[in-house]
mmCIF file of C-alpha atoms and ligand atoms in Angstrom:
data_model
loop_
_atom_site.group_PDB
_atom_site.id
_atom_site.type_symbol
_atom_site.label_atom_id
_atom_site.label_comp_id
_atom_site.label_asym_id
_atom_site.label_seq_id
_atom_site.Cartn_x
_atom_site.Cartn_y
_atom_site.Cartn_z
ATOM 1 C CA MET A 1 -32.309 40.521 -42.263
ATOM 2 C CA ASP A 2 -34.238 38.374 -39.904
ATOM 3 C CA GLY A 3 -33.519 37.839 -36.279
ATOM 4 C CA ASN A 4 -31.826 34.512 -36.964
ATOM 5 C CA THR A 5 -29.457 36.074 -39.739
ATOM 6 C CA TYR A 6 -28.490 38.770 -36.938
ATOM 7 C CA ARG A 7 -27.810 35.825 -34.505
ATOM 8 C CA PHE A 8 -25.756 33.822 -37.041
ATOM 9 C CA LEU A 9 -23.651 36.784 -37.921
ATOM 10 C CA ILE A 10 -22.806 37.804 -34.328
ATOM 11 C CA PHE A 11 -22.086 34.363 -33.431
ATOM 12 C CA ILE A 12 -19.497 34.070 -36.663
ATOM 13 C CA SER A 13 -18.051 37.170 -35.566
ATOM 14 C CA VAL A 14 -17.554 36.417 -31.899
ATOM 15 C CA PHE A 15 -16.183 33.014 -33.010
ATOM 16 C CA ALA A 16 -13.640 34.774 -35.386
ATOM 17 C CA LEU A 17 -12.737 37.431 -32.995
ATOM 18 C CA MET A 18 -12.021 34.552 -30.176
ATOM 19 C CA LEU A 19 -9.940 32.369 -32.456
ATOM 20 C CA ILE A 20 -7.604 35.280 -33.541
ATOM 21 C CA LEU A 21 -7.313 36.673 -30.010
ATOM 22 C CA GLU A 22 -6.563 32.754 -28.928
ATOM 23 C CA SER A 23 -3.395 32.904 -31.256
ATOM 24 C CA PHE A 24 -2.182 36.279 -29.696
ATOM 25 C CA ILE A 25 -3.026 36.078 -25.862
ATOM 26 C CA ALA A 26 -3.184 32.438 -25.208
ATOM 27 C CA ARG A 27 -3.885 31.729 -21.662
ATOM 28 C CA HIS A 28 -3.310 28.188 -21.234
ATOM 29 C CA PRO A 29 -1.095 25.498 -23.108
ATOM 30 C CA THR A 30 -3.000 23.078 -25.147
ATOM 31 C CA VAL A 31 -2.423 19.170 -25.141
ATOM 32 C CA ASP A 32 -4.741 18.076 -28.098
ATOM 33 C CA SER A 33 -4.667 19.023 -31.847
ATOM 34 C CA LYS A 34 -6.418 22.484 -31.998
ATOM 35 C CA PRO A 35 -7.443 21.585 -35.910
ATOM 36 C CA ARG A 36 -8.940 18.522 -35.118
ATOM 37 C CA ARG A 37 -11.016 19.570 -31.970
ATOM 38 C CA LEU A 38 -12.207 22.466 -33.992
ATOM 39 C CA GLY A 39 -13.295 20.296 -36.972
ATOM 40 C CA MET A 40 -15.042 18.003 -34.514
ATOM 41 C CA HIS A 41 -16.664 20.558 -32.550
ATOM 42 C CA LEU A 42 -17.940 22.470 -35.634
ATOM 43 C CA GLY A 43 -19.238 19.106 -36.591
ATOM 44 C CA LEU A 44 -21.177 18.634 -33.448
ATOM 45 C CA SER A 45 -22.537 22.092 -33.814
ATOM 46 C CA GLY A 46 -23.658 21.538 -37.191
ATOM 47 C CA LEU A 47 -25.370 18.227 -36.391
ATOM 48 C CA ASN A 48 -26.900 20.130 -33.099
ATOM 49 C CA THR A 49 -28.371 22.870 -35.215
ATOM 50 C CA LEU A 50 -30.068 20.432 -37.796
ATOM 51 C CA LEU A 51 -31.401 18.362 -35.020
ATOM 52 C CA ILE A 52 -32.927 21.460 -33.462
ATOM 53 C CA LYS A 53 -34.252 22.747 -36.868
ATOM 54 C CA PHE A 54 -35.728 19.263 -37.585
ATOM 55 C CA ILE A 55 -37.306 18.391 -34.262
ATOM 56 C CA PHE A 56 -38.449 21.871 -33.127
ATOM 57 C CA ILE A 57 -40.110 22.733 -36.553
ATOM 58 C CA GLY A 58 -41.816 25.629 -34.839
ATOM 59 C CA GLY A 59 -38.809 27.697 -34.379
ATOM 60 C CA ALA A 60 -37.483 26.353 -30.706
ATOM 61 C CA ALA A 61 -37.227 28.975 -28.088
ATOM 62 C CA VAL A 62 -38.240 32.078 -30.183
ATOM 63 C CA GLY A 63 -41.026 29.890 -31.938
ATOM 64 C CA ALA A 64 -42.310 28.971 -28.469
ATOM 65 C CA ALA A 65 -42.395 32.567 -27.306
ATOM 66 C CA GLU A 66 -44.362 33.433 -30.355
ATOM 67 C CA VAL A 67 -46.855 30.620 -29.860
ATOM 68 C CA ALA A 68 -47.190 31.714 -26.176
ATOM 69 C CA GLU A 69 -47.750 35.603 -27.268
ATOM 70 C CA SER A 70 -50.594 34.473 -30.137
ATOM 71 C CA LYS A 71 -52.215 32.608 -27.492
ATOM 72 C CA GLY A 72 -51.814 34.628 -24.425
ATOM 73 C CA TRP A 73 -50.124 32.033 -22.218
ATOM 74 C CA GLY A 74 -47.621 32.516 -19.626
ATOM 75 C CA LEU A 75 -47.044 35.191 -16.732
ATOM 76 C CA PHE A 76 -45.798 38.007 -18.914
ATOM 77 C CA ASN A 77 -48.802 37.749 -21.163
ATOM 78 C CA MET A 78 -51.252 38.121 -18.345
ATOM 79 C CA LEU A 79 -49.246 41.142 -16.724
ATOM 80 C CA ASP A 80 -49.081 44.570 -18.178
ATOM 81 C CA TRP A 81 -45.569 45.485 -17.114
ATOM 82 C CA PRO A 82 -43.493 48.125 -18.771
ATOM 83 C CA TYR A 83 -41.768 46.497 -21.986
ATOM 84 C CA GLU A 84 -38.289 47.220 -20.852
ATOM 85 C CA LEU A 85 -38.596 46.073 -17.429
ATOM 86 C CA GLU A 86 -40.032 42.763 -19.033
ATOM 87 C CA PHE A 87 -37.418 42.323 -21.489
ATOM 88 C CA LEU A 88 -34.683 42.804 -18.829
ATOM 89 C CA LEU A 89 -36.640 40.360 -16.472
ATOM 90 C CA VAL A 90 -36.914 37.664 -19.273
ATOM 91 C CA VAL A 91 -33.053 37.842 -20.064
ATOM 92 C CA ILE A 92 -32.151 37.486 -16.273
ATOM 93 C CA ILE A 93 -34.872 34.796 -15.322
ATOM 94 C CA LEU A 94 -33.662 32.532 -18.410
ATOM 95 C CA ASP A 95 -29.911 32.795 -17.460
ATOM 96 C CA PHE A 96 -30.981 31.808 -14.186
ATOM 97 C CA ALA A 97 -32.967 28.971 -15.422
ATOM 98 C CA ILE A 98 -29.928 27.858 -17.436
ATOM 99 C CA TYR A 99 -27.678 28.234 -14.419
ATOM 100 C CA LEU A 100 -30.032 25.643 -12.449
ATOM 101 C CA GLN A 101 -29.838 23.358 -15.248
ATOM 102 C CA HIS A 102 -26.181 23.127 -15.278
ATOM 103 C CA MET A 103 -26.208 22.418 -11.465
ATOM 104 C CA VAL A 104 -28.774 19.675 -12.192
ATOM 105 C CA VAL A 105 -26.601 18.053 -14.985
ATOM 106 C CA HIS A 106 -23.817 17.899 -12.689
ATOM 107 C CA LYS A 107 -25.846 16.320 -9.713
ATOM 108 C CA VAL A 108 -27.909 13.622 -11.782
ATOM 109 C CA PRO A 109 -26.036 10.849 -12.915
ATOM 110 C CA LEU A 110 -28.186 10.409 -15.964
ATOM 111 C CA PHE A 111 -27.509 13.878 -17.041
ATOM 112 C CA TRP A 112 -24.111 13.834 -16.314
ATOM 113 C CA ARG A 113 -23.599 10.886 -18.686
ATOM 114 C CA PHE A 114 -24.437 13.461 -21.618
ATOM 115 C CA HIS A 115 -22.762 16.524 -19.888
ATOM 116 C CA VAL A 116 -19.561 14.462 -19.672
ATOM 117 C CA VAL A 117 -19.053 14.830 -23.171
ATOM 118 C CA HIS A 118 -18.539 18.728 -22.844
ATOM 119 C CA HIS A 119 -16.012 17.983 -19.785
ATOM 120 C CA SER A 120 -14.082 15.512 -21.536
ATOM 121 C CA ASP A 121 -12.332 17.909 -23.606
ATOM 122 C CA LEU A 122 -8.715 18.133 -22.727
ATOM 123 C CA ASP A 123 -8.259 21.629 -23.778
ATOM 124 C CA LEU A 124 -10.338 24.810 -23.507
ATOM 125 C CA ASP A 125 -11.113 27.260 -26.307
ATOM 126 C CA VAL A 126 -13.512 29.077 -28.402
ATOM 127 C CA SER A 127 -14.675 25.651 -30.177
ATOM 128 C CA SER A 128 -15.253 23.948 -26.692
ATOM 129 C CA GLY A 129 -18.331 26.229 -26.389
ATOM 130 C CA LEU A 130 -20.097 24.029 -29.044
ATOM 131 C CA ARG A 131 -19.047 20.728 -27.394
ATOM 132 C CA PHE A 132 -22.424 19.194 -26.433
ATOM 133 C CA HIS A 133 -23.824 15.917 -26.951
ATOM 134 C CA PRO A 134 -27.081 16.308 -29.123
ATOM 135 C CA ILE A 135 -29.260 14.652 -26.458
ATOM 136 C CA GLU A 136 -28.286 17.364 -24.001
ATOM 137 C CA ILE A 137 -28.787 20.232 -26.426
ATOM 138 C CA LEU A 138 -32.423 18.825 -27.294
ATOM 139 C CA ALA A 139 -33.115 18.194 -23.622
ATOM 140 C CA SER A 140 -32.049 21.657 -22.807
ATOM 141 C CA MET A 141 -34.366 23.302 -25.530
ATOM 142 C CA LEU A 142 -37.296 21.410 -24.100
ATOM 143 C CA TYR A 143 -36.522 22.676 -20.820
ATOM 144 C CA LYS A 144 -36.237 26.230 -22.084
ATOM 145 C CA ILE A 145 -39.520 25.696 -24.107
ATOM 146 C CA VAL A 146 -41.182 24.644 -21.088
ATOM 147 C CA ILE A 147 -40.159 27.793 -19.024
ATOM 148 C CA ILE A 148 -40.938 29.862 -21.950
ATOM 149 C CA TYR A 149 -44.570 28.670 -21.836
ATOM 150 C CA ILE A 150 -44.664 29.584 -18.212
ATOM 151 C CA LEU A 151 -43.000 32.897 -18.634
ATOM 152 C CA GLY A 152 -44.808 34.015 -21.667
ATOM 153 C CA PRO A 153 -41.707 36.136 -22.639
ATOM 154 C CA ILE A 154 -41.458 38.867 -25.459
ATOM 155 C CA PRO A 155 -40.298 36.776 -28.481
ATOM 156 C CA ILE A 156 -37.608 39.465 -29.136
ATOM 157 C CA ALA A 157 -36.261 39.130 -25.774
ATOM 158 C CA VAL A 158 -35.701 35.471 -26.120
ATOM 159 C CA LEU A 159 -33.939 35.969 -29.299
ATOM 160 C CA VAL A 160 -31.619 38.341 -27.365
ATOM 161 C CA PHE A 161 -31.150 36.009 -24.714
ATOM 162 C CA GLU A 162 -30.172 33.073 -27.036
ATOM 163 C CA THR A 163 -27.847 35.639 -28.985
ATOM 164 C CA ILE A 164 -26.221 36.527 -25.653
ATOM 165 C CA LEU A 165 -25.991 32.797 -24.556
ATOM 166 C CA ASN A 166 -24.321 31.764 -27.556
ATOM 167 C CA GLY A 167 -21.797 34.594 -27.756
ATOM 168 C CA MET A 168 -21.187 34.224 -23.898
ATOM 169 C CA ALA A 169 -20.643 30.378 -24.416
ATOM 170 C CA LEU A 170 -17.773 31.344 -27.043
ATOM 171 C CA PHE A 171 -16.354 33.890 -24.874
ATOM 172 C CA SER A 172 -16.252 32.085 -21.462
ATOM 173 C CA HIS A 173 -14.726 28.883 -23.296
ATOM 174 C CA SER A 174 -11.903 30.925 -25.099
ATOM 175 C CA ASN A 175 -8.321 30.542 -24.463
ATOM 176 C CA ILE A 176 -7.490 34.144 -23.872
ATOM 177 C CA ALA A 177 -5.646 35.756 -21.271
ATOM 178 C CA LEU A 178 -7.553 39.061 -19.891
ATOM 179 C CA PRO A 179 -5.600 41.564 -18.065
ATOM 180 C CA ALA A 180 -6.077 40.443 -14.271
ATOM 181 C CA ARG A 181 -7.970 43.856 -13.467
ATOM 182 C CA LEU A 182 -10.288 43.582 -16.510
ATOM 183 C CA ASP A 183 -11.239 40.036 -15.481
ATOM 184 C CA PHE A 184 -11.467 40.849 -11.828
ATOM 185 C CA LEU A 185 -14.075 43.894 -12.984
ATOM 186 C CA CYS A 186 -15.853 41.570 -15.540
ATOM 187 C CA ARG A 187 -16.403 38.842 -13.181
ATOM 188 C CA LYS A 188 -18.240 41.008 -10.913
ATOM 189 C CA LEU A 189 -20.988 40.602 -13.241
ATOM 190 C CA ILE A 190 -20.481 38.372 -15.949
ATOM 191 C CA VAL A 191 -18.730 34.828 -16.489
ATOM 192 C CA THR A 192 -15.007 35.257 -17.841
ATOM 193 C CA PRO A 193 -12.754 32.675 -19.361
ATOM 194 C CA ASP A 194 -10.628 32.469 -16.204
ATOM 195 C CA MET A 195 -13.935 31.769 -14.226
ATOM 196 C CA HIS A 196 -15.336 29.147 -16.547
ATOM 197 C CA ARG A 197 -11.956 27.329 -16.704
ATOM 198 C CA ILE A 198 -12.027 26.678 -13.315
ATOM 199 C CA HIS A 199 -15.196 24.553 -13.771
ATOM 200 C CA HIS A 200 -13.355 22.526 -16.483
ATOM 201 C CA SER A 201 -10.647 21.724 -13.931
ATOM 202 C CA ILE A 202 -10.051 17.998 -13.401
ATOM 203 C CA GLU A 203 -10.627 18.666 -9.549
ATOM 204 C CA VAL A 204 -13.892 17.476 -8.785
ATOM 205 C CA SER A 205 -14.666 20.123 -6.029
ATOM 206 C CA GLU A 206 -13.549 22.833 -9.106
ATOM 207 C CA THR A 207 -15.917 20.939 -11.553
ATOM 208 C CA ASN A 208 -18.522 21.298 -9.341
ATOM 209 C CA SER A 209 -18.409 25.178 -9.066
ATOM 210 C CA ASN A 210 -18.930 28.127 -11.357
ATOM 211 C CA TYR A 211 -21.916 27.000 -12.877
ATOM 212 C CA GLY A 212 -23.004 30.352 -14.575
ATOM 213 C CA PHE A 213 -23.100 30.912 -18.501
ATOM 214 C CA ASN A 214 -23.916 34.633 -18.468
ATOM 215 C CA LEU A 215 -23.988 36.236 -15.302
ATOM 216 C CA SER A 216 -21.574 35.522 -12.465
ATOM 217 C CA ILE A 217 -24.100 36.562 -9.463
ATOM 218 C CA TRP A 218 -25.926 33.279 -9.246
ATOM 219 C CA ASP A 219 -22.625 31.413 -8.366
ATOM 220 C CA ARG A 220 -21.898 34.179 -5.921
ATOM 221 C CA VAL A 221 -25.445 34.560 -4.094
ATOM 222 C CA LEU A 222 -25.858 30.548 -4.379
ATOM 223 C CA GLY A 223 -22.537 29.512 -2.854
ATOM 224 C CA THR A 224 -21.160 27.694 -5.906
ATOM 225 C CA TYR A 225 -18.434 30.633 -6.676
ATOM 226 C CA LYS A 226 -14.946 29.677 -6.920
ATOM 227 C CA GLU A 227 -12.481 32.695 -7.286
ATOM 228 C CA GLU A 228 -9.292 30.732 -7.795
ATOM 229 C CA ALA A 229 -8.434 27.133 -8.496
ATOM 230 C CA ILE A 230 -5.788 25.300 -6.448
ATOM 231 C CA LYS A 231 -3.581 25.666 -9.174
ATOM 232 C CA ALA A 232 -2.494 28.722 -11.171
ATOM 233 C CA GLN A 233 -4.697 29.128 -14.270
ATOM 234 C CA PRO A 234 -2.031 28.123 -16.721
ATOM 235 C CA GLU A 235 -1.468 25.034 -14.922
ATOM 236 C CA ILE A 236 -5.121 23.768 -14.270
ATOM 237 C CA VAL A 237 -5.536 20.296 -15.701
ATOM 238 C CA ILE A 238 -8.389 20.565 -18.139
ATOM 239 C CA GLY A 239 -10.995 17.664 -18.576
ATOM 240 C CA ILE A 240 -11.823 14.643 -16.116
ATOM 241 C CA ASP A 241 -10.194 11.544 -14.720
ATOM 242 C CA ALA A 242 -11.932 8.931 -17.167
ATOM 243 C CA PHE A 243 -10.776 10.363 -20.292
ATOM 244 C CA ARG A 244 -7.186 11.471 -20.823
ATOM 245 C CA HIS A 245 -6.071 10.374 -24.005
ATOM 246 C CA PRO A 246 -6.882 12.272 -27.588
ATOM 247 C CA ASN A 247 -7.210 9.041 -29.426
ATOM 248 C CA GLU A 248 -10.267 7.949 -27.666
ATOM 249 C CA LEU A 249 -12.204 11.450 -27.909
ATOM 250 C CA THR A 250 -13.192 11.022 -31.582
ATOM 251 C CA PHE A 251 -16.431 12.474 -32.847
ATOM 252 C CA TYR A 252 -17.857 8.969 -32.777
ATOM 253 C CA ASN A 253 -16.764 8.406 -29.431
ATOM 254 C CA LEU A 254 -18.125 11.621 -28.126
ATOM 255 C CA LEU A 255 -21.644 10.567 -29.531
ATOM 256 C CA ILE A 256 -21.641 6.989 -27.774
ATOM 257 C CA MET A 257 -19.710 8.256 -24.743
ATOM 258 C CA PRO A 258 -23.256 8.454 -22.460
ATOM 259 C CA LYS A 259 -23.718 4.692 -23.456
ATOM 260 C CA LYS A 260 -20.239 3.479 -23.238
ATOM 261 C CA TYR A 261 -19.523 5.223 -20.045
ATOM 262 C CA GLY A 262 -23.116 4.978 -18.544
ATOM 263 C CA LYS A 263 -22.138 3.318 -15.387
ATOM 264 C CA LEU A 264 -19.760 6.281 -14.742
ATOM 265 C CA THR A 265 -21.126 8.160 -11.899
ATOM 266 C CA TYR A 266 -19.603 11.618 -10.896
ATOM 267 C CA VAL A 267 -21.808 13.036 -7.962
ATOM 268 C CA THR A 268 -20.136 14.606 -4.866
HETATM 269 ZN ZN1 ZN B 301 -20.502 21.573 -16.509
HETATM 270 ZN ZN1 ZN B 302 -18.091 24.619 -20.348
#
């Protein structure tokens, strides 16, 4: 099996596990239809995967690392650091880059138009981790490729990072109740579902916090961390003010949302 097959199998396994856990230990009541959202989000994810494959023919992020390696481009291809150290640094640096990107898409109105698709979800569960507008996915990949050309990372480290990012996106969006002590301990290092649910709160100050994807340390160090929402976790109102009705959140409307609601600014 090649790396992409492993990545896909891990993705499917985490998705299935979270889906099962959600039916036993749900943390938050739902307002929209779960099957409808699941179908829509899987459709978006399929479309995004096809677009990435079609547009980044050379193999997207991992492909860029392979090109950088073969041409000797980037910082790590010029340094002779221990493999393990480079591997660890690549995974950490890419995570920080994604944290910064997430903060920026909240602050720049043009980017927020696209990211709003993710935040328009009225519920939060494992499938929300797939709810991204195609333009945001493509722009994010372009951004990652630029960073990879600058970094010159080991390709396998990029593959591992991408796999962790996919898995963590499913975990952190899942509607599961972790024991409070376990959530507290995990949050010291990684983003948990309770931590990310605060980011999906309708309260603007809460939306503009907890930007982390994998590691929780960036929010803690850079002052964007929120331990708790104003409301208790099960009472957090999920989504944003502009979209409160499931009927207007169809697959087609998600695709045209950046244009339709283009005038919307959401910067604090
Ligand atoms: Zn966000
Ligand atoms: Zn999210």
